[in-house]
Amino acid sequence: MPRVRDYEQQTSAQTGLSAGGATAPAHGNLEILGAGIQQAGQTYEHIRAKREENETAAEVTKIHANIAQYNAQKTLDLANEANNADYNDPKFADKFMEGYTRDLSKLGEGITTKGGRNAYDRAFADSQAHFSVAAGTHQTKLYGIQAKENFKTTIDSYSSTLVTDPSQFDRLLKETRAMFDDKNSIFARVPADKKTELLRLSEEKMSEAAISGWMRIDPEGTKKRLDAGEWDEYLDSGKKDVLIKRAVTEIHGREVEQDRLDRRAEKAKKDADRETGNQFMLKMYSKRDWARGKCSTQTCRRQEIILKNTT
C-alpha cells in the first residue's frame, strides 16, 4: 500500500500547513506580531499624552490671559472706587476684596486639566495677596483723609471759640494734645512724623486765634504780651512779627476811631448847645412881641432865621 501518512507529514513540514489545511504559526511570526502590537500601543499612548499636553498648555494660557485681563480691570476699579469712597467708611477694603474674590473664583469654573487647576490656584493666591495689600493701602489713605478732615473740623471749632473767648486757650490746647495721644483715636493710625506736624500746626493756629481774641479785647496789652514772648512756644518769628504789626494797626485804628467819636461827640454837643440857644431866643422874642400885641418886621425876621436854623 502507498505510504500516505509519511507524504502528508513531509508536505506539512515543507508548506507550513497542517493536514487539515490550516496555517501553523511559526515562533518568529509571533514575535513580529507582538512587536507590532506593542508599537501600536506606544503610539497611542504618545498621541494621548501629546493631546493632554496640548490641552493643558491651551488651558493654562487661557487662564493666565483671563486673570491678567481681570486684574487690569480691577486695578482701574480700585483706583476709581478709592477716589470716590467715603473716608468715614472703615470697610472699604473689605468690601472691595469681597467682590474681587467672588468674581476671581468664577474664573476657576470649568477647568478640566490638572495643569490648568495648578496654574489657576497659583495665580489666584498671588492676585488675591496683591489686591489685598493694594486695597489696604487705599484704606490707610482714607484713614489719613479722615484724620485730616477731623483735624480741620476740630481746630476750626477751637479757633472760633478762642476768637470769642481767648481765656480758654490753655484748656483747649490740653484737649488737643490729649486727642492726638489717644490710642483709640484716628490719629493713632497717623505716622508719628505726620502727627507731630499736625499738632504743631494746631498749636500755631489756636494761638493765633487766642491772640486775635485778646487783641479784640485789649490790643495794647496783647502787644506787650507778644513783645514779652508769651506765645513764642507756638509761633515762629515771622508769625510773631505779623501779629505785632496787627496789634499796632489795631491800636492806631482804635485811636483814630476814638478821635472820630470824640469829634463827633463834640460836634453833637455844640449842635445841642446852639439848638438850646435858638429855642431860648425864639421863646424870648415871641413872648415879648406877642405881649405887646404886635410882631415887628425885624422880630419876625429873627424868628424866621431861627426856625431855619432849627430845621
mmCIF file of C-alpha atoms in Angstrom:
data_model
loop_
_atom_site.group_PDB
_atom_site.id
_atom_site.type_symbol
_atom_site.label_atom_id
_atom_site.label_comp_id
_atom_site.label_asym_id
_atom_site.label_seq_id
_atom_site.Cartn_x
_atom_site.Cartn_y
_atom_site.Cartn_z
ATOM 1 C CA MET A 1 0.000 0.000 0.000
ATOM 2 C CA PRO A 2 1.044 3.528 -0.594
ATOM 3 C CA ARG A 3 2.632 5.389 2.378
ATOM 4 C CA VAL A 4 0.163 8.365 2.501
ATOM 5 C CA ARG A 5 0.870 9.448 6.089
ATOM 6 C CA ASP A 6 4.567 9.890 5.520
ATOM 7 C CA TYR A 7 3.801 12.048 2.489
ATOM 8 C CA GLU A 8 1.403 14.289 4.482
ATOM 9 C CA GLN A 9 3.967 14.822 7.199
ATOM 10 C CA GLN A 10 6.573 15.711 4.614
ATOM 11 C CA THR A 11 4.241 18.088 2.814
ATOM 12 C CA SER A 12 3.199 19.778 6.036
ATOM 13 C CA ALA A 13 6.789 20.357 7.013
ATOM 14 C CA GLN A 14 7.569 21.928 3.651
ATOM 15 C CA THR A 15 4.478 24.158 3.280
ATOM 16 C CA GLY A 16 3.755 25.025 6.850
ATOM 17 C CA LEU A 17 0.212 23.691 6.526
ATOM 18 C CA SER A 18 -1.401 21.130 8.688
ATOM 19 C CA ALA A 19 -3.043 18.145 7.307
ATOM 20 C CA GLY A 20 -6.378 19.881 7.572
ATOM 21 C CA GLY A 21 -5.169 22.860 5.530
ATOM 22 C CA ALA A 22 -4.728 25.360 8.432
ATOM 23 C CA THR A 23 -1.633 27.502 8.746
ATOM 24 C CA ALA A 24 0.668 26.507 11.570
ATOM 25 C CA PRO A 25 2.058 29.680 13.320
ATOM 26 C CA ALA A 26 5.751 29.833 13.443
ATOM 27 C CA HIS A 27 7.617 31.139 16.538
ATOM 28 C CA GLY A 28 9.221 34.028 14.613
ATOM 29 C CA ASN A 29 5.898 35.320 13.322
ATOM 30 C CA LEU A 30 4.544 35.527 16.867
ATOM 31 C CA GLU A 31 7.406 37.773 17.897
ATOM 32 C CA ILE A 32 6.778 40.063 14.951
ATOM 33 C CA LEU A 33 3.100 40.260 15.781
ATOM 34 C CA GLY A 34 3.808 41.049 19.430
ATOM 35 C CA ALA A 35 6.255 43.768 18.500
ATOM 36 C CA GLY A 36 3.690 45.326 16.181
ATOM 37 C CA ILE A 37 1.015 45.367 18.868
ATOM 38 C CA GLN A 38 3.426 46.857 21.376
ATOM 39 C CA GLN A 39 4.463 49.580 18.932
ATOM 40 C CA ALA A 40 0.845 50.413 18.223
ATOM 41 C CA GLY A 41 0.169 50.742 21.968
ATOM 42 C CA GLN A 42 3.147 53.023 22.408
ATOM 43 C CA THR A 43 1.997 55.198 19.538
ATOM 44 C CA TYR A 44 -1.473 55.533 21.035
ATOM 45 C CA GLU A 45 -0.038 56.477 24.449
ATOM 46 C CA HIS A 46 2.185 59.033 22.783
ATOM 47 C CA ILE A 47 -0.721 60.549 20.899
ATOM 48 C CA ARG A 48 -2.872 60.619 24.034
ATOM 49 C CA ALA A 49 -0.103 62.191 26.108
ATOM 50 C CA LYS A 50 0.541 64.759 23.404
ATOM 51 C CA ARG A 51 -3.137 65.629 23.246
ATOM 52 C CA GLU A 52 -3.302 66.098 27.029
ATOM 53 C CA GLU A 53 -0.153 68.215 26.904
ATOM 54 C CA ASN A 54 -1.665 70.471 24.248
ATOM 55 C CA GLU A 55 -4.960 70.737 26.143
ATOM 56 C CA THR A 56 -3.106 71.651 29.317
ATOM 57 C CA ALA A 57 -0.975 74.257 27.547
ATOM 58 C CA ALA A 58 -4.031 75.819 25.927
ATOM 59 C CA GLU A 59 -5.982 75.922 29.206
ATOM 60 C CA VAL A 60 -3.058 77.341 31.190
ATOM 61 C CA THR A 61 -2.541 80.049 28.580
ATOM 62 C CA LYS A 62 -6.247 80.926 28.680
ATOM 63 C CA ILE A 63 -6.249 81.076 32.490
ATOM 64 C CA HIS A 64 -3.306 83.481 32.574
ATOM 65 C CA ALA A 65 -4.912 85.653 29.895
ATOM 66 C CA ASN A 66 -8.253 85.776 31.713
ATOM 67 C CA ILE A 67 -6.723 86.602 35.083
ATOM 68 C CA ALA A 68 -4.428 89.228 33.568
ATOM 69 C CA GLN A 69 -7.399 90.908 31.899
ATOM 70 C CA TYR A 70 -9.462 90.691 35.085
ATOM 71 C CA ASN A 71 -6.685 92.169 37.230
ATOM 72 C CA ALA A 72 -6.127 95.026 34.790
ATOM 73 C CA GLN A 73 -9.799 95.999 35.055
ATOM 74 C CA LYS A 74 -9.814 95.596 38.819
ATOM 75 C CA THR A 75 -6.763 97.850 39.129
ATOM 76 C CA LEU A 76 -8.748 100.632 37.450
ATOM 77 C CA ASP A 77 -11.828 99.825 39.519
ATOM 78 C CA LEU A 78 -9.882 100.003 42.771
ATOM 79 C CA ALA A 79 -8.396 103.397 41.914
ATOM 80 C CA ASN A 80 -11.779 104.827 40.889
ATOM 81 C CA GLU A 81 -13.613 103.423 43.904
ATOM 82 C CA ALA A 82 -10.938 104.722 46.263
ATOM 83 C CA ASN A 83 -11.151 108.211 44.759
ATOM 84 C CA ASN A 84 -14.926 108.272 45.259
ATOM 85 C CA ALA A 85 -15.014 106.445 48.589
ATOM 86 C CA ASP A 86 -16.397 107.927 51.793
ATOM 87 C CA TYR A 87 -13.360 108.484 54.001
ATOM 88 C CA ASN A 88 -15.538 107.602 57.009
ATOM 89 C CA ASP A 89 -16.081 104.063 55.655
ATOM 90 C CA PRO A 90 -13.813 101.665 57.601
ATOM 91 C CA LYS A 91 -14.965 98.689 55.485
ATOM 92 C CA PHE A 92 -13.874 99.968 52.065
ATOM 93 C CA ALA A 93 -11.040 97.450 51.635
ATOM 94 C CA ASP A 94 -13.101 94.535 52.977
ATOM 95 C CA LYS A 95 -15.997 95.239 50.600
ATOM 96 C CA PHE A 96 -13.695 95.580 47.605
ATOM 97 C CA MET A 97 -11.906 92.308 48.381
ATOM 98 C CA GLU A 98 -15.210 90.501 48.862
ATOM 99 C CA GLY A 99 -16.294 91.388 45.329
ATOM 100 C CA TYR A 100 -12.824 90.814 43.910
ATOM 101 C CA THR A 101 -12.534 87.294 45.360
ATOM 102 C CA ARG A 102 -16.064 86.358 44.315
ATOM 103 C CA ASP A 103 -15.502 87.297 40.667
ATOM 104 C CA LEU A 104 -11.986 85.835 40.587
ATOM 105 C CA SER A 105 -13.394 82.500 41.813
ATOM 106 C CA LYS A 106 -15.713 82.394 38.816
ATOM 107 C CA LEU A 107 -12.685 82.321 36.515
ATOM 108 C CA GLY A 108 -11.783 78.945 38.004
ATOM 109 C CA GLU A 109 -15.029 77.316 36.929
ATOM 110 C CA GLY A 110 -14.833 74.736 34.121
ATOM 111 C CA ILE A 111 -11.099 73.950 34.397
ATOM 112 C CA THR A 112 -10.552 70.370 33.147
ATOM 113 C CA THR A 113 -6.795 69.757 33.354
ATOM 114 C CA LYS A 114 -4.579 69.243 36.347
ATOM 115 C CA GLY A 115 -2.032 71.691 34.977
ATOM 116 C CA GLY A 116 -4.765 74.269 34.441
ATOM 117 C CA ARG A 117 -6.007 73.847 38.007
ATOM 118 C CA ASN A 118 -2.483 74.252 39.393
ATOM 119 C CA ALA A 119 -1.894 77.366 37.290
ATOM 120 C CA TYR A 120 -5.203 78.875 38.393
ATOM 121 C CA ASP A 121 -4.572 78.156 42.083
ATOM 122 C CA ARG A 122 -1.156 79.829 41.922
ATOM 123 C CA ALA A 123 -2.494 82.868 40.054
ATOM 124 C CA PHE A 124 -5.468 83.110 42.423
ATOM 125 C CA ALA A 125 -3.271 83.169 45.526
ATOM 126 C CA ASP A 126 -0.826 85.678 44.009
ATOM 127 C CA SER A 127 -3.552 88.005 42.734
ATOM 128 C CA GLN A 128 -5.551 87.907 45.939
ATOM 129 C CA ALA A 129 -2.471 88.729 48.011
ATOM 130 C CA HIS A 130 -1.571 91.667 45.755
ATOM 131 C CA PHE A 131 -5.039 93.236 45.760
ATOM 132 C CA SER A 132 -5.416 92.697 49.484
ATOM 133 C CA VAL A 133 -2.335 94.840 50.037
ATOM 134 C CA ALA A 134 -3.434 97.390 47.424
ATOM 135 C CA ALA A 135 -6.926 97.753 48.928
ATOM 136 C CA GLY A 136 -5.410 98.006 52.398
ATOM 137 C CA THR A 137 -3.134 100.799 51.192
ATOM 138 C CA HIS A 138 -6.124 102.749 49.897
ATOM 139 C CA GLN A 139 -7.924 102.153 53.207
ATOM 140 C CA THR A 140 -4.938 103.657 55.011
ATOM 141 C CA LYS A 141 -5.104 106.687 52.727
ATOM 142 C CA LEU A 142 -8.786 107.066 53.577
ATOM 143 C CA TYR A 143 -7.886 106.988 57.255
ATOM 144 C CA GLY A 144 -5.396 109.764 56.533
ATOM 145 C CA ILE A 145 -8.048 111.853 54.777
ATOM 146 C CA GLN A 146 -10.447 111.221 57.639
ATOM 147 C CA ALA A 147 -7.840 112.295 60.157
ATOM 148 C CA LYS A 148 -7.125 115.440 58.159
ATOM 149 C CA GLU A 149 -10.812 116.398 57.902
ATOM 150 C CA ASN A 150 -11.449 115.650 61.572
ATOM 151 C CA PHE A 151 -8.363 117.627 62.478
ATOM 152 C CA LYS A 152 -9.551 120.592 60.407
ATOM 153 C CA THR A 153 -13.063 120.499 61.885
ATOM 154 C CA THR A 154 -11.754 120.280 65.436
ATOM 155 C CA ILE A 155 -9.156 123.007 65.140
ATOM 156 C CA ASP A 156 -11.509 125.329 63.244
ATOM 157 C CA SER A 157 -14.071 124.928 66.026
ATOM 158 C CA TYR A 158 -11.485 125.533 68.719
ATOM 159 C CA SER A 159 -10.148 128.582 66.887
ATOM 160 C CA SER A 160 -13.616 130.059 66.527
ATOM 161 C CA THR A 161 -14.127 129.583 70.257
ATOM 162 C CA LEU A 162 -10.812 131.244 71.085
ATOM 163 C CA VAL A 163 -11.508 134.333 68.977
ATOM 164 C CA THR A 164 -14.637 134.852 71.090
ATOM 165 C CA ASP A 165 -13.169 133.695 74.409
ATOM 166 C CA PRO A 166 -9.339 133.589 74.389
ATOM 167 C CA SER A 167 -9.243 132.666 78.071
ATOM 168 C CA GLN A 168 -9.958 129.031 77.063
ATOM 169 C CA PHE A 169 -6.622 128.656 75.247
ATOM 170 C CA ASP A 170 -4.856 126.507 77.850
ATOM 171 C CA ARG A 171 -7.856 124.193 78.288
ATOM 172 C CA LEU A 172 -8.429 123.654 74.570
ATOM 173 C CA LEU A 173 -4.727 123.164 73.930
ATOM 174 C CA LYS A 174 -4.700 120.433 76.578
ATOM 175 C CA GLU A 175 -7.699 118.744 74.932
ATOM 176 C CA THR A 176 -5.993 118.885 71.541
ATOM 177 C CA ARG A 177 -2.863 117.192 72.822
ATOM 178 C CA ALA A 178 -4.934 114.514 74.571
ATOM 179 C CA MET A 179 -6.791 113.867 71.295
ATOM 180 C CA PHE A 180 -3.529 113.278 69.446
ATOM 181 C CA ASP A 181 -2.234 110.967 72.196
ATOM 182 C CA ASP A 182 -5.426 108.894 72.447
ATOM 183 C CA LYS A 183 -4.560 105.362 71.257
ATOM 184 C CA ASN A 184 -8.179 104.767 70.252
ATOM 185 C CA SER A 185 -8.491 107.855 68.058
ATOM 186 C CA ILE A 186 -7.949 108.037 64.309
ATOM 187 C CA PHE A 187 -4.743 109.963 64.985
ATOM 188 C CA ALA A 188 -3.187 106.818 66.460
ATOM 189 C CA ARG A 189 -3.022 105.468 62.880
ATOM 190 C CA VAL A 190 -1.246 108.528 61.532
ATOM 191 C CA PRO A 191 2.559 108.194 61.147
ATOM 192 C CA ALA A 192 4.456 109.789 64.037
ATOM 193 C CA ASP A 193 6.131 112.489 61.928
ATOM 194 C CA LYS A 194 2.807 113.497 60.366
ATOM 195 C CA LYS A 195 1.111 113.565 63.761
ATOM 196 C CA THR A 196 3.827 115.817 65.168
ATOM 197 C CA GLU A 197 3.395 118.210 62.263
ATOM 198 C CA LEU A 198 -0.399 118.266 62.679
ATOM 199 C CA LEU A 199 -0.047 119.035 66.380
ATOM 200 C CA ARG A 200 2.382 121.866 65.664
ATOM 201 C CA LEU A 201 0.005 123.383 63.122
ATOM 202 C CA SER A 202 -2.922 123.098 65.539
ATOM 203 C CA GLU A 203 -0.976 124.835 68.305
ATOM 204 C CA GLU A 204 0.027 127.608 65.932
ATOM 205 C CA LYS A 205 -3.499 128.175 64.622
ATOM 206 C CA MET A 206 -5.054 128.079 68.077
ATOM 207 C CA SER A 207 -2.507 130.523 69.492
ATOM 208 C CA GLU A 208 -3.169 132.923 66.601
ATOM 209 C CA ALA A 209 -6.897 132.684 67.289
ATOM 210 C CA ALA A 210 -6.393 133.357 71.007
ATOM 211 C CA ILE A 211 -4.135 136.336 70.255
ATOM 212 C CA SER A 212 -6.766 137.703 67.886
ATOM 213 C CA GLY A 213 -9.313 137.341 70.666
ATOM 214 C CA TRP A 214 -7.126 139.153 73.178
ATOM 215 C CA MET A 215 -6.324 141.784 70.569
ATOM 216 C CA ARG A 216 -10.019 142.474 70.147
ATOM 217 C CA ILE A 217 -10.347 142.970 73.912
ATOM 218 C CA ASP A 218 -7.078 144.768 74.671
ATOM 219 C CA PRO A 219 -4.722 145.442 71.731
ATOM 220 C CA GLU A 220 -2.183 147.407 73.795
ATOM 221 C CA GLY A 221 -1.975 144.683 76.450
ATOM 222 C CA THR A 222 -1.762 141.992 73.757
ATOM 223 C CA LYS A 223 1.167 143.779 72.088
ATOM 224 C CA LYS A 224 3.007 143.916 75.393
ATOM 225 C CA ARG A 225 2.436 140.172 75.891
ATOM 226 C CA LEU A 226 3.700 139.458 72.368
ATOM 227 C CA ASP A 227 6.774 141.597 72.978
ATOM 228 C CA ALA A 228 7.385 139.666 76.200
ATOM 229 C CA GLY A 229 7.358 136.357 74.285
ATOM 230 C CA GLU A 230 4.275 134.823 75.914
ATOM 231 C CA TRP A 231 3.364 132.824 72.781
ATOM 232 C CA ASP A 232 6.872 132.219 71.395
ATOM 233 C CA GLU A 233 6.495 128.480 72.063
ATOM 234 C CA TYR A 234 3.801 128.258 69.394
ATOM 235 C CA LEU A 235 4.832 130.949 66.904
ATOM 236 C CA ASP A 236 7.839 131.393 64.659
ATOM 237 C CA SER A 237 9.421 134.842 64.377
ATOM 238 C CA GLY A 238 7.629 135.617 61.124
ATOM 239 C CA LYS A 239 4.182 134.905 62.569
ATOM 240 C CA LYS A 240 5.006 136.874 65.687
ATOM 241 C CA ASP A 241 6.074 139.945 63.692
ATOM 242 C CA VAL A 242 2.859 139.816 61.686
ATOM 243 C CA LEU A 243 0.770 139.675 64.855
ATOM 244 C CA ILE A 244 2.664 142.560 66.466
ATOM 245 C CA LYS A 245 2.019 144.678 63.365
ATOM 246 C CA ARG A 246 -1.646 143.729 63.561
ATOM 247 C CA ALA A 247 -1.703 144.859 67.191
ATOM 248 C CA VAL A 248 -0.098 148.176 66.272
ATOM 249 C CA THR A 249 -2.623 148.626 63.466
ATOM 250 C CA GLU A 250 -5.454 147.794 65.846
ATOM 251 C CA ILE A 251 -4.158 150.264 68.405
ATOM 252 C CA HIS A 252 -3.805 153.001 65.779
ATOM 253 C CA GLY A 253 -7.216 152.192 64.341
ATOM 254 C CA ARG A 254 -8.801 152.463 67.757
ATOM 255 C CA GLU A 255 -7.084 155.794 68.343
ATOM 256 C CA VAL A 256 -8.384 157.087 65.018
ATOM 257 C CA GLU A 257 -11.853 155.770 65.788
ATOM 258 C CA GLN A 258 -11.778 157.273 69.252
ATOM 259 C CA ASP A 259 -10.706 160.628 67.824
ATOM 260 C CA ARG A 260 -13.565 160.422 65.337
ATOM 261 C CA LEU A 261 -16.007 159.610 68.091
ATOM 262 C CA ASP A 262 -14.672 162.438 70.240
ATOM 263 C CA ARG A 263 -15.037 164.936 67.427
ATOM 264 C CA ARG A 264 -18.498 163.623 66.659
ATOM 265 C CA ALA A 265 -19.478 163.982 70.337
ATOM 266 C CA GLU A 266 -18.024 167.463 70.458
ATOM 267 C CA LYS A 267 -19.973 168.487 67.345
ATOM 268 C CA ALA A 268 -23.133 166.964 68.749
ATOM 269 C CA LYS A 269 -22.649 168.938 71.966
ATOM 270 C CA LYS A 270 -22.137 172.185 70.041
ATOM 271 C CA ASP A 271 -25.205 171.498 67.943
ATOM 272 C CA ALA A 272 -27.217 170.784 71.067
ATOM 273 C CA ASP A 273 -25.990 173.987 72.724
ATOM 274 C CA ARG A 274 -26.812 176.006 69.652
ATOM 275 C CA GLU A 275 -30.265 174.452 69.464
ATOM 276 C CA THR A 276 -30.859 175.262 73.099
ATOM 277 C CA GLY A 277 -29.821 178.887 72.481
ATOM 278 C CA ASN A 278 -32.004 179.185 69.413
ATOM 279 C CA GLN A 279 -35.002 177.844 71.216
ATOM 280 C CA PHE A 280 -34.409 180.252 74.074
ATOM 281 C CA MET A 281 -34.167 183.230 71.699
ATOM 282 C CA LEU A 282 -37.277 182.110 69.836
ATOM 283 C CA LYS A 283 -39.262 181.861 73.034
ATOM 284 C CA MET A 284 -37.871 185.169 74.332
ATOM 285 C CA TYR A 285 -38.778 187.207 71.223
ATOM 286 C CA SER A 286 -42.119 185.509 70.801
ATOM 287 C CA LYS A 287 -43.263 186.223 74.348
ATOM 288 C CA ARG A 288 -42.155 189.856 74.250
ATOM 289 C CA ASP A 289 -43.655 190.685 70.857
ATOM 290 C CA TRP A 290 -46.882 188.892 71.401
ATOM 291 C CA ALA A 291 -47.209 190.526 74.829
ATOM 292 C CA ARG A 292 -47.080 193.906 73.064
ATOM 293 C CA GLY A 293 -49.694 192.691 70.629
ATOM 294 C CA LYS A 294 -47.512 193.125 67.625
ATOM 295 C CA CYS A 295 -44.852 191.396 65.611
ATOM 296 C CA SER A 296 -42.440 193.815 64.019
ATOM 297 C CA THR A 297 -40.805 193.004 60.722
ATOM 298 C CA GLN A 298 -37.413 192.819 62.397
ATOM 299 C CA THR A 299 -38.702 190.463 65.097
ATOM 300 C CA CYS A 300 -40.410 188.184 62.597
ATOM 301 C CA ARG A 301 -37.245 188.132 60.542
ATOM 302 C CA ARG A 302 -35.280 186.964 63.551
ATOM 303 C CA GLN A 303 -37.832 184.213 64.172
ATOM 304 C CA GLU A 304 -37.615 183.114 60.536
ATOM 305 C CA ILE A 305 -33.823 182.806 60.726
ATOM 306 C CA ILE A 306 -34.063 180.842 63.957
ATOM 307 C CA LEU A 307 -36.674 178.487 62.546
ATOM 308 C CA LYS A 308 -34.496 177.817 59.512
ATOM 309 C CA ASN A 309 -31.519 177.012 61.706
ATOM 310 C CA THR A 310 -33.562 174.601 63.785
ATOM 311 C CA THR A 311 -34.926 172.593 60.868
#
